[in-house]
XYZ file of N, CA and C in Angstrom:
783
model
N -25.729 -7.787 4.555
C -26.916 -6.789 4.500
C -27.207 -6.309 5.935
N -27.968 -5.215 5.967
C -28.350 -4.677 7.291
C -29.688 -5.314 7.725
N -29.526 -6.435 8.397
C -30.772 -7.149 8.850
C -31.000 -6.972 10.308
N -30.013 -6.517 11.068
C -30.164 -6.376 12.524
C -30.187 -4.966 13.048
N -30.378 -4.026 12.069
C -30.298 -2.682 12.408
C -31.494 -2.180 13.243
N -31.233 -1.549 14.282
C -32.257 -0.932 15.106
C -32.065 0.580 15.072
N -33.167 1.336 15.249
C -33.060 2.771 15.171
C -31.999 3.227 16.164
N -31.046 4.049 15.668
C -29.986 4.596 16.498
C -30.035 6.109 16.475
N -30.989 6.654 15.818
C -31.055 8.118 15.702
C -31.780 8.821 16.802
N -32.527 8.142 17.647
C -33.330 8.784 18.726
C -32.329 9.313 19.819
N -32.790 10.402 20.389
C -32.076 11.030 21.484
C -30.606 11.451 21.140
N -30.400 11.566 19.900
C -29.084 12.112 19.410
C -29.211 13.487 18.945
N -28.269 14.290 19.242
C -28.302 15.737 18.682
C -28.139 15.607 17.207
N -28.956 16.307 16.360
C -28.905 16.166 14.897
C -27.481 16.297 14.301
N -26.691 17.153 14.903
C -25.311 17.320 14.365
C -24.511 16.035 14.517
N -24.836 15.161 15.484
C -24.051 13.971 15.739
C -24.628 12.717 15.055
N -25.887 12.758 14.659
C -26.510 11.580 14.194
C -25.856 11.063 12.900
N -25.426 11.934 11.947
C -24.748 11.446 10.779
C -23.491 10.779 11.087
N -22.714 11.296 12.051
C -21.431 10.691 12.458
C -21.672 9.332 13.074
N -22.704 9.207 13.935
C -22.944 7.924 14.499
C -23.407 6.874 13.498
N -24.254 7.232 12.484
C -24.614 6.296 11.494
C -23.308 5.897 10.661
N -22.514 6.833 10.372
C -21.224 6.542 9.593
C -20.345 5.668 10.416
N -20.290 5.753 11.747
C -19.483 4.964 12.602
C -20.049 3.480 12.575
N -21.374 3.425 12.652
C -21.988 2.130 12.648
C -21.732 1.357 11.364
N -21.886 2.025 10.189
C -21.674 1.383 8.923
C -20.208 1.114 8.723
N -19.347 2.032 9.172
C -17.948 1.814 9.087
C -17.514 0.558 9.760
N -18.029 0.354 10.982
C -17.761 -0.880 11.745
C -18.081 -2.103 11.027
N -19.282 -2.086 10.360
C -19.708 -3.318 9.609
C -18.833 -3.491 8.402
N -18.318 -2.462 7.752
C -17.428 -2.639 6.640
C -16.099 -3.216 7.062
N -15.483 -2.622 8.073
C -14.133 -3.096 8.422
C -14.212 -4.552 9.142
N -15.334 -4.922 9.621
C -15.432 -6.267 10.211
C -15.812 -7.268 9.098
N -16.108 -6.802 7.921
C -16.408 -7.735 6.830
C -17.957 -8.143 6.817
N -18.748 -7.452 7.629
C -20.144 -7.753 7.600
C -20.821 -7.150 6.338
N -20.275 -6.124 5.821
C -20.583 -5.541 4.587
C -19.438 -5.660 3.681
N -19.580 -6.381 2.560
C -18.454 -6.729 1.694
C -18.297 -5.840 0.480
N -17.124 -5.759 -0.063
C -16.845 -4.925 -1.190
C -17.752 -5.315 -2.343
N -18.331 -4.311 -2.993
C -19.204 -4.554 -4.174
C -20.631 -4.613 -3.805
N -20.903 -4.849 -2.499
C -22.341 -4.974 -2.102
C -22.987 -3.549 -2.068
N -24.297 -3.522 -2.191
C -24.962 -2.227 -2.179
C -25.699 -2.112 -0.847
N -25.655 -0.875 -0.233
C -26.505 -0.579 0.863
C -28.006 -0.553 0.474
N -28.887 -0.746 1.374
C -30.343 -0.676 1.082
C -30.604 0.812 0.543
N -31.786 0.980 -0.044
C -32.240 2.301 -0.567
C -32.291 3.314 0.552
N -32.191 4.598 0.153
C -32.135 5.609 1.210
C -33.483 5.585 2.109
N -34.596 5.316 1.424
C -35.835 5.348 2.184
C -35.814 4.267 3.278
N -35.230 3.063 2.924
C -35.195 2.013 3.848
C -34.228 2.369 4.995
N -33.096 2.888 4.697
C -32.118 3.307 5.722
C -32.656 4.419 6.597
N -33.323 5.348 5.982
C -33.962 6.407 6.818
C -34.939 5.749 7.853
N -35.698 4.765 7.421
C -36.617 4.064 8.301
C -35.827 3.319 9.419
N -34.841 2.553 9.048
C -34.092 1.749 9.951
C -33.380 2.632 11.009
N -32.763 3.781 10.565
C -32.016 4.568 11.569
C -32.960 5.649 12.149
N -34.200 5.807 11.690
C -35.122 6.816 12.175
C -34.517 8.213 12.044
N -34.049 8.573 10.850
C -33.429 9.851 10.606
C -33.946 10.420 9.308
N -33.662 11.703 9.116
C -34.076 12.393 7.870
C -33.112 12.146 6.796
N -33.504 12.502 5.510
C -32.632 12.296 4.358
C -31.334 13.083 4.487
N -31.339 14.413 4.950
C -30.129 15.175 5.108
C -29.088 14.471 6.080
N -29.636 13.972 7.208
C -28.799 13.291 8.136
C -28.127 12.031 7.556
N -28.941 11.223 6.850
C -28.324 10.024 6.272
C -27.332 10.424 5.137
N -27.562 11.485 4.416
C -26.645 11.890 3.401
C -25.369 12.465 3.995
N -25.412 12.974 5.186
C -24.232 13.453 5.849
C -23.375 12.226 6.247
N -24.044 11.111 6.634
C -23.285 9.920 6.919
C -22.677 9.379 5.648
N -23.330 9.401 4.597
C -22.822 8.995 3.304
C -21.638 9.862 2.872
N -21.692 11.187 3.120
C -20.533 12.017 2.688
C -19.283 11.683 3.526
N -19.526 11.379 4.802
C -18.357 10.920 5.672
C -17.664 9.738 5.102
N -18.533 8.674 4.823
C -18.032 7.423 4.335
C -17.458 7.546 2.951
N -17.989 8.369 2.110
C -17.514 8.632 0.723
C -16.107 9.312 0.836
N -15.961 10.247 1.754
C -14.641 10.877 1.950
C -13.596 9.909 2.331
N -13.976 8.894 3.168
C -13.047 7.858 3.666
C -12.913 6.763 2.615
N -13.482 6.856 1.430
C -13.445 5.945 0.378
C -13.997 4.525 0.757
N -14.992 4.490 1.636
C -15.566 3.237 2.085
C -16.865 2.946 1.395
N -17.465 3.986 0.736
C -18.638 3.757 -0.145
C -18.408 4.552 -1.432
N -19.137 4.142 -2.480
C -19.095 4.875 -3.704
C -20.488 5.266 -4.124
N -20.646 6.525 -4.385
C -21.951 7.073 -4.816
C -21.983 7.493 -6.246
N -22.884 6.922 -7.077
C -22.877 7.305 -8.463
C -24.330 7.641 -8.855
N -24.456 8.738 -9.617
C -25.804 9.133 -10.086
C -26.415 8.042 -10.912
N -27.604 7.743 -10.592
C -28.360 6.735 -11.322
C -28.122 5.309 -10.901
N -27.139 5.094 -9.988
C -26.795 3.758 -9.484
C -27.941 3.374 -8.537
N -27.894 2.084 -8.192
C -28.978 1.517 -7.324
C -28.779 1.871 -5.842
N -27.682 2.551 -5.518
C -27.489 2.965 -4.146
C -25.997 3.054 -3.873
N -25.695 3.183 -2.531
C -24.279 3.305 -2.169
C -23.560 1.939 -2.262
N -22.482 1.894 -3.003
C -21.777 0.572 -3.080
C -20.541 0.594 -2.127
N -20.386 -0.541 -1.437
C -19.362 -0.726 -0.502
C -17.978 -0.855 -1.153
N -17.033 -0.203 -0.639
C -15.628 -0.276 -1.102
C -14.760 -0.752 -0.005
N -13.778 -1.532 -0.259
C -12.836 -2.046 0.783
C -11.847 -0.981 1.147
N -11.476 -0.911 2.392
C -10.400 0.059 2.826
C -9.141 -0.274 2.020
N -8.471 0.806 1.589
C -7.284 0.613 0.792
C -6.075 1.425 1.306
N -4.907 0.981 0.910
C -3.706 1.627 1.308
C -3.588 2.977 0.750
N -4.189 3.182 -0.476
C -4.127 4.436 -1.178
C -4.861 5.512 -0.405
N -5.945 5.208 0.314
C -6.617 6.195 1.118
C -5.770 6.674 2.214
N -5.146 5.692 2.945
C -4.284 6.031 4.121
C -3.068 6.794 3.605
N -2.576 6.421 2.412
C -1.353 7.062 1.859
C -1.576 8.508 1.557
N -2.751 8.889 1.119
C -3.057 10.332 0.868
C -2.990 11.149 2.045
N -3.557 10.649 3.109
C -3.546 11.396 4.395
C -2.146 11.414 4.977
N -1.496 10.284 4.974
C -0.087 10.253 5.458
C 0.806 11.180 4.638
N 0.653 11.142 3.299
C 1.448 11.952 2.471
C 1.348 13.425 2.735
N 0.075 13.815 2.923
C -0.151 15.268 3.262
C 0.456 15.671 4.597
N 0.311 14.784 5.582
C 1.005 15.016 6.892
C 2.460 15.151 6.759
N 3.139 14.228 5.936
C 4.511 14.194 5.778
C 4.981 15.442 5.043
N 4.137 15.917 4.036
C 4.571 17.126 3.288
C 4.509 18.306 4.231
N 3.471 18.451 5.065
C 3.387 19.632 5.944
C 4.537 19.563 6.987
N 5.065 18.417 7.254
C 6.179 18.249 8.189
C 7.488 18.537 7.558
N 7.538 18.740 6.207
C 8.760 18.953 5.485
C 9.578 17.701 5.294
N 8.906 16.489 5.223
C 9.610 15.220 5.171
C 10.361 15.141 3.806
N 11.598 14.723 3.841
C 12.436 14.558 2.608
C 12.439 13.168 2.136
N 12.849 12.934 0.843
C 12.948 11.631 0.284
C 14.010 10.835 1.055
N 14.989 11.479 1.646
C 16.053 10.688 2.409
C 15.401 10.095 3.612
N 14.511 10.844 4.257
C 13.813 10.359 5.455
C 12.875 9.178 5.101
N 12.138 9.308 3.995
C 11.226 8.229 3.559
C 11.918 7.044 3.129
N 12.978 7.253 2.361
C 13.734 6.088 1.927
C 14.350 5.290 3.085
N 14.815 6.058 4.033
C 15.384 5.376 5.291
C 14.310 4.523 5.974
N 13.045 5.084 6.029
C 12.029 4.316 6.748
C 11.687 3.115 5.939
N 11.619 3.210 4.609
C 11.357 2.021 3.748
C 12.520 0.983 3.911
N 13.752 1.484 3.986
C 14.822 0.535 4.160
C 14.750 -0.190 5.478
N 14.392 0.476 6.546
C 14.236 -0.217 7.853
C 13.147 -1.272 7.813
N 12.064 -0.967 7.169
C 10.929 -1.970 7.048
C 11.511 -3.186 6.267
N 12.194 -2.959 5.178
C 12.671 -4.041 4.392
C 13.675 -4.913 5.063
N 14.613 -4.227 5.811
C 15.621 -5.011 6.565
C 14.966 -5.916 7.608
N 13.969 -5.343 8.303
C 13.261 -6.183 9.292
C 12.530 -7.338 8.547
N 11.961 -7.112 7.369
C 11.308 -8.138 6.662
C 12.235 -9.260 6.194
N 13.509 -8.843 5.814
C 14.501 -9.811 5.414
C 14.854 -10.745 6.534
N 14.925 -10.229 7.733
C 15.253 -11.011 8.919
C 14.108 -11.977 9.243
N 12.901 -11.473 9.166
C 11.704 -12.263 9.407
C 11.577 -13.394 8.422
N 11.814 -13.083 7.154
C 11.772 -14.034 6.115
C 12.761 -15.207 6.385
N 13.969 -14.850 6.680
C 14.959 -15.929 6.999
C 14.512 -16.809 8.172
N 13.893 -16.219 9.105
C 13.407 -16.889 10.296
C 12.235 -17.744 10.125
N 11.283 -17.332 9.265
C 9.946 -17.983 9.205
C 9.684 -18.623 7.823
N 10.522 -18.420 6.842
C 10.180 -18.750 5.468
C 9.729 -20.248 5.320
N 8.838 -20.400 4.326
C 8.431 -21.711 3.948
C 8.955 -21.954 2.514
N 8.804 -23.178 2.064
C 9.276 -23.453 0.701
C 8.448 -22.673 -0.322
N 7.174 -22.459 -0.013
C 6.280 -21.642 -0.825
C 6.796 -20.200 -0.911
N 7.283 -19.691 0.167
C 7.802 -18.355 0.193
C 9.005 -18.225 -0.714
N 9.897 -19.175 -0.528
C 11.156 -19.131 -1.480
C 10.806 -19.329 -2.862
N 9.762 -20.133 -3.158
C 9.349 -20.417 -4.473
C 8.810 -19.178 -5.119
N 8.002 -18.433 -4.406
C 7.377 -17.212 -4.967
C 8.438 -16.145 -5.287
N 9.324 -15.947 -4.304
C 10.420 -14.999 -4.546
C 11.303 -15.409 -5.659
N 11.566 -16.748 -5.763
C 12.341 -17.296 -6.880
C 11.727 -17.033 -8.193
N 10.444 -17.072 -8.250
C 9.681 -16.734 -9.512
C 9.870 -15.337 -9.906
N 9.911 -14.431 -8.900
C 10.225 -13.033 -9.216
C 11.566 -12.872 -9.884
N 12.565 -13.530 -9.285
C 13.898 -13.479 -9.788
C 14.035 -14.055 -11.234
N 13.283 -15.180 -11.364
C 13.314 -15.849 -12.715
C 12.657 -14.924 -13.775
N 11.575 -14.223 -13.398
C 11.042 -13.243 -14.338
C 12.013 -12.126 -14.702
N 12.702 -11.661 -13.760
C 13.736 -10.578 -14.023
C 14.839 -11.084 -14.870
N 15.220 -12.338 -14.633
C 16.251 -12.973 -15.521
C 15.753 -13.126 -16.880
N 14.513 -13.439 -16.998
C 13.924 -13.718 -18.389
C 13.896 -12.413 -19.203
N 13.507 -11.339 -18.609
C 13.334 -10.103 -19.364
C 14.717 -9.430 -19.711
N 15.719 -9.929 -18.992
C 17.105 -9.408 -19.352
C 17.901 -10.454 -20.184
N 17.319 -11.466 -20.623
C 18.008 -12.488 -21.385
C 18.278 -11.910 -22.805
N 19.281 -12.466 -23.477
C 19.649 -11.891 -24.891
C 18.489 -12.161 -25.821
N 17.610 -13.171 -25.556
C 16.502 -13.471 -26.476
C 15.283 -12.554 -26.249
N 15.394 -11.727 -25.258
C 14.236 -10.809 -24.955
C 14.562 -9.419 -25.343
N 13.566 -8.730 -25.756
C 13.756 -7.238 -26.077
C 14.168 -6.540 -24.821
N 15.255 -5.820 -24.843
C 15.732 -5.102 -23.624
C 14.647 -4.259 -22.980
N 14.342 -4.495 -21.646
C 13.233 -3.804 -21.058
C 13.580 -2.342 -20.796
N 12.541 -1.434 -20.906
C 12.780 -0.050 -20.588
C 12.897 0.075 -19.009
N 13.212 1.259 -18.614
C 13.446 1.489 -17.214
C 12.225 1.219 -16.347
N 11.045 1.683 -16.820
C 9.854 1.534 -16.107
C 9.444 0.092 -15.926
N 9.611 -0.687 -17.010
C 9.332 -2.141 -16.965
C 10.225 -2.904 -16.035
N 11.498 -2.579 -16.027
C 12.423 -3.195 -15.103
C 12.091 -2.826 -13.654
N 11.871 -1.558 -13.409
C 11.531 -1.123 -12.062
C 10.297 -1.795 -11.502
N 9.293 -1.928 -12.368
C 8.022 -2.514 -11.912
C 8.262 -4.037 -11.577
N 9.054 -4.732 -12.334
C 9.337 -6.142 -12.172
C 10.131 -6.300 -10.919
N 11.100 -5.462 -10.718
C 12.001 -5.555 -9.518
C 11.228 -5.237 -8.250
N 10.317 -4.251 -8.371
C 9.482 -3.911 -7.223
C 8.677 -5.068 -6.717
N 8.270 -5.912 -7.594
C 7.414 -7.063 -7.235
C 8.240 -7.936 -6.209
N 9.579 -8.032 -6.437
C 10.370 -8.820 -5.459
C 10.322 -8.206 -4.093
N 10.369 -6.879 -4.017
C 10.371 -6.191 -2.731
C 8.971 -6.374 -2.100
N 7.925 -6.221 -2.861
C 6.621 -6.431 -2.303
C 6.397 -7.820 -1.714
N 6.914 -8.857 -2.548
C 6.797 -10.206 -2.042
C 7.610 -10.410 -0.807
N 8.748 -9.808 -0.716
C 9.631 -9.898 0.439
C 8.806 -9.476 1.700
N 8.133 -8.363 1.613
C 7.371 -7.835 2.715
C 6.245 -8.796 3.056
N 5.473 -9.194 2.004
C 4.319 -10.093 2.199
C 4.759 -11.423 2.817
N 5.797 -11.938 2.402
C 6.268 -13.277 2.829
C 7.010 -13.255 4.131
N 7.255 -12.039 4.664
C 7.894 -11.922 6.023
C 6.928 -12.403 7.127
N 5.621 -12.391 6.807
C 4.649 -12.894 7.713
C 4.209 -12.050 8.871
N 4.336 -10.716 8.660
C 3.835 -9.799 9.673
C 2.934 -8.832 8.961
N 1.574 -8.872 9.312
C 0.589 -8.106 8.607
C 0.753 -6.598 8.850
N 1.065 -6.262 10.088
C 1.299 -4.788 10.387
C 2.392 -4.219 9.605
N 3.463 -4.981 9.513
C 4.602 -4.475 8.698
C 4.201 -4.390 7.216
N 3.437 -5.318 6.745
C 3.003 -5.329 5.315
C 2.090 -4.055 5.071
N 1.191 -3.814 5.946
C 0.319 -2.679 5.760
C 1.066 -1.322 5.763
N 1.991 -1.265 6.742
C 2.803 0.016 6.800
C 3.560 0.162 5.491
N 4.120 -0.899 4.991
C 4.933 -0.831 3.768
C 4.049 -0.439 2.595
N 2.845 -0.959 2.468
C 1.961 -0.679 1.343
C 1.625 0.831 1.377
N 1.368 1.372 2.518
C 0.996 2.764 2.672
C 2.209 3.588 2.237
N 3.380 3.251 2.810
C 4.576 3.992 2.524
C 4.887 3.897 1.051
N 4.712 2.747 0.442
C 4.903 2.524 -0.948
C 4.079 3.446 -1.818
N 2.848 3.557 -1.468
C 1.979 4.424 -2.211
C 2.444 5.909 -2.195
N 2.944 6.319 -1.015
C 3.458 7.694 -0.911
C 4.712 7.883 -1.656
N 5.590 6.931 -1.573
C 6.985 7.132 -1.957
C 7.287 6.913 -3.459
N 6.751 5.862 -4.073
C 7.266 5.434 -5.329
C 7.124 6.498 -6.466
N 5.976 7.150 -6.483
C 5.826 8.191 -7.561
C 6.887 9.269 -7.364
N 7.127 9.706 -6.128
C 8.161 10.722 -5.844
C 9.551 10.237 -6.178
N 9.830 8.973 -5.805
C 11.168 8.398 -6.151
C 11.399 8.423 -7.607
N 10.347 7.916 -8.397
C 10.546 7.868 -9.862
C 10.710 9.240 -10.474
N 9.966 10.190 -9.943
C 9.969 11.560 -10.477
C 11.332 12.191 -10.129
N 11.768 12.004 -8.895
C 13.036 12.685 -8.494
C 14.272 11.967 -9.123
N 14.177 10.704 -9.397
C 15.279 9.949 -9.875
C 15.259 9.765 -11.419
N 14.398 10.459 -12.106
C 14.330 10.231 -13.560
C 15.674 10.381 -14.286
N 16.556 11.225 -13.765
C 17.803 11.446 -14.464
C 18.772 10.284 -14.168
N 18.508 9.566 -13.093
C 19.408 8.505 -12.673
C 18.884 7.119 -13.045
N 17.622 7.059 -13.497
C 17.025 5.754 -13.893
C 17.869 4.978 -14.926
N 18.313 5.705 -15.857
C 19.081 5.002 -16.914
C 20.286 4.292 -16.362
N 21.098 4.936 -15.520
C 22.244 4.317 -14.860
C 21.794 3.206 -13.959
N 20.755 3.459 -13.177
C 20.258 2.448 -12.166
C 19.769 1.186 -12.813
N 19.273 1.310 -14.075
C 18.735 0.088 -14.717
C 19.599 -0.363 -15.932
N 20.838 0.057 -15.870
C 21.796 -0.372 -16.919
C 21.974 -1.896 -16.849
N 22.442 -2.483 -17.938
C 22.645 -3.948 -17.933
C 23.509 -4.426 -16.745
N 24.588 -3.611 -16.451
C 25.443 -4.021 -15.379
C 24.793 -3.980 -14.061
N 23.994 -2.972 -13.773
C 23.230 -2.880 -12.513
C 22.120 -3.906 -12.432
N 21.520 -4.234 -13.540
C 20.464 -5.216 -13.565
C 21.027 -6.589 -13.058
N 22.189 -6.904 -13.645
C 22.859 -8.099 -13.241
C 23.201 -8.202 -11.775
N 23.689 -7.086 -11.231
C 23.966 -6.996 -9.811
C 22.741 -7.134 -8.938
N 21.652 -6.581 -9.390
C 20.411 -6.672 -8.626
C 19.888 -8.090 -8.488
N 19.927 -8.783 -9.676
C 19.537 -10.179 -9.687
C 20.378 -10.971 -8.813
N 21.721 -10.803 -8.882
C 22.679 -11.513 -8.074
C 22.376 -11.275 -6.572
N 22.036 -10.080 -6.209
C 21.752 -9.682 -4.862
C 20.413 -10.398 -4.333
N 19.463 -10.424 -5.190
C 18.162 -11.142 -4.847
C 18.397 -12.576 -4.598
N 19.273 -13.203 -5.501
C 19.546 -14.599 -5.325
C 20.273 -14.903 -4.036
N 21.165 -13.938 -3.625
C 21.859 -14.104 -2.426
C 20.949 -14.088 -1.225
N 20.006 -13.161 -1.223
C 19.001 -13.033 -0.139
C 18.217 -14.381 -0.006
N 17.848 -14.926 -1.160
C 17.136 -16.179 -1.142
C 17.921 -17.368 -0.602
N 19.203 -17.351 -0.907
C 20.167 -18.331 -0.383
C 20.243 -18.176 1.183
N 20.365 -16.946 1.649
C 20.488 -16.757 3.061
C 19.227 -17.111 3.788
N 18.112 -16.754 3.207
C 16.783 -17.098 3.795
C 16.576 -18.593 3.757
N 17.009 -19.247 2.668
C 16.867 -20.746 2.594
C 17.733 -21.356 3.672
N 18.796 -20.791 4.062
C 19.693 -21.397 5.107
C 19.220 -20.855 6.515
N 18.197 -20.093 6.559
C 17.697 -19.491 7.802
C 18.756 -18.674 8.568
N 19.590 -18.026 7.727
C 20.613 -17.131 8.306
C 20.043 -15.764 8.531
N 19.478 -15.547 9.698
C 18.848 -14.284 10.016
C 19.836 -13.162 10.028
N 20.930 -13.256 10.790
C 21.940 -12.061 10.788
C 22.450 -11.816 9.326
N 22.756 -12.884 8.606
C 23.311 -12.735 7.224
C 22.293 -12.083 6.298
N 21.024 -12.511 6.410
C 19.945 -11.887 5.557
C 19.758 -10.410 5.885
N 19.788 -10.122 7.150
C 19.600 -8.788 7.607
C 20.752 -7.833 7.128
N 21.927 -8.296 7.325
C 23.116 -7.547 6.907
C 23.195 -7.389 5.425
N 22.833 -8.424 4.681
C 22.914 -8.329 3.222
C 21.843 -7.339 2.735
N 20.630 -7.371 3.289
C 19.612 -6.504 2.735
C 19.907 -5.052 3.149
N 20.535 -4.856 4.296
C 20.863 -3.453 4.620
C 21.888 -2.893 3.613
N 22.858 -3.741 3.261
C 23.862 -3.257 2.209
C 23.125 -3.059 0.872
N 22.182 -3.952 0.564
C 21.536 -3.921 -0.808
C 20.727 -2.539 -0.816
N 19.965 -2.237 0.165
C 19.090 -1.050 0.162
C 20.008 0.180 0.191
N 21.118 0.157 0.829
C 22.009 1.349 0.834
C 22.530 1.588 -0.527
N 23.015 0.493 -1.214
C 23.651 0.644 -2.536
C 22.605 1.116 -3.484
N 21.376 0.487 -3.521
C 20.357 0.875 -4.383
C 19.970 2.344 -4.194
N 19.816 2.802 -2.918
C 19.505 4.168 -2.629
C 20.599 5.065 -3.135
N 21.816 4.779 -3.046
C 22.862 5.717 -3.529
C 22.916 5.836 -5.065
N 22.501 4.773 -5.692
C 22.499 4.695 -7.170
C 21.250 5.415 -7.683
N 20.140 5.105 -7.070
C 18.832 5.663 -7.533
C 18.624 7.076 -7.139
N 19.018 7.340 -5.878
C 18.812 8.745 -5.282
C 20.090 9.224 -4.680
N 20.912 9.941 -5.448
C 22.135 10.521 -4.806
C 21.831 11.329 -3.603
N 22.765 11.301 -2.673
C 22.478 11.892 -1.305
C 21.974 13.338 -1.429
N 22.544 14.183 -2.293
C 22.056 15.548 -2.348
C 20.669 15.631 -2.803
N 20.217 14.740 -3.739
C 18.839 14.749 -4.157
C 17.945 14.247 -3.054
N 18.352 13.217 -2.347
C 17.469 12.638 -1.337
C 17.253 13.680 -0.170
N 18.349 14.352 0.213
C 18.210 15.252 1.358
C 17.570 16.522 1.083
N 17.511 16.986 -0.281
C 17.012 18.283 -0.650
C 15.560 18.181 -1.200
N 15.090 16.978 -1.491
C 13.765 16.829 -2.120
C 12.750 16.581 -1.011
N 11.782 17.514 -0.963
C 10.654 17.282 -0.019
C 9.455 16.830 -0.742
N 8.747 15.866 -0.063
C 7.521 15.270 -0.664
C 6.557 16.395 -1.094
N 5.984 16.193 -2.227
C 4.943 17.150 -2.761
C 3.805 16.423 -3.328
N 2.714 16.333 -2.599
C 1.549 15.516 -2.929
C 0.727 16.211 -4.049
N 1.071 17.448 -4.422
C 0.285 18.178 -5.415
C 1.027 18.425 -6.714
N 2.237 17.799 -6.851
C 2.987 17.952 -8.092
C 2.415 17.157 -9.252
C-alpha cells in the first residue's frame, strides 16, 4: 500500500505531473511494493497524497492503463494492480517489427538462435530437476501418441510440443534469455500457425511426431552428459529441420508479420 507517499505534485508543470505520478507508481509496481491484484487507494485519497487535481491523477491512470499495469473497471473499488506481462511487450515489439518489414524467416531465425543458446546452457548448468521436468514433457508427448490414446489433432500436438521448448528456455537458467523468448513467442506463434496451416498436417504426422520425440530424448541425453557442443549442434539441426518442415523457405521469406490480421 501507499503508506510512505509524500506530495510530489508541487512545483511541477501541470503537463508533467501526471507523468511523474505514473512513474512513481510504476516504480512501486515493478519493484513489487504494489502487488498484482492489490487495489490503489481511492481517488480522493491519492489526490490528497499527491496534492493534485482529479484530471491530473486520471492522466496518470491512463498512462498506467495503457501500459497494462493497472486495470480500471466501472463500479470497481478502484484501480487494480496488474503484473507486467510479456504480452504487453510483445504488442509493442510486434508493431515495430511489422513497420520494419520483418519476415517470418527473420523471426524464426531469432527464435532458433535463442533456443540453441538455451540448449548449450542447459547442458552446462542442468540439475536433475531440470532433466526430470523436460523428461515429463517428453513422456506426455509419448503418451498422447500411444496406440491406446485418441490420435491428437495438430493444435494439441503443437501445444504439447511447445511446452518442451518453453521448459528448455526456462531451465537454461538465464532470466534475460527467458524474457526475450517469451516476448518473441507471443509475437511469433500465432503468425507461424497461421502461415503454416497448410503444412501442419505433414509437420504433425505420426512419422514426424516420432522423430520429434526421438530428437527431444537425444537433447536430454546430451544435457545429462553435460555435452555442451553436442547439445548445441543437435539443437541447431533440430530447429533447422523443424523450420523447413513447418515453414518452407518460400513461405518464411515472403511472409511479413501482420499484427492486425
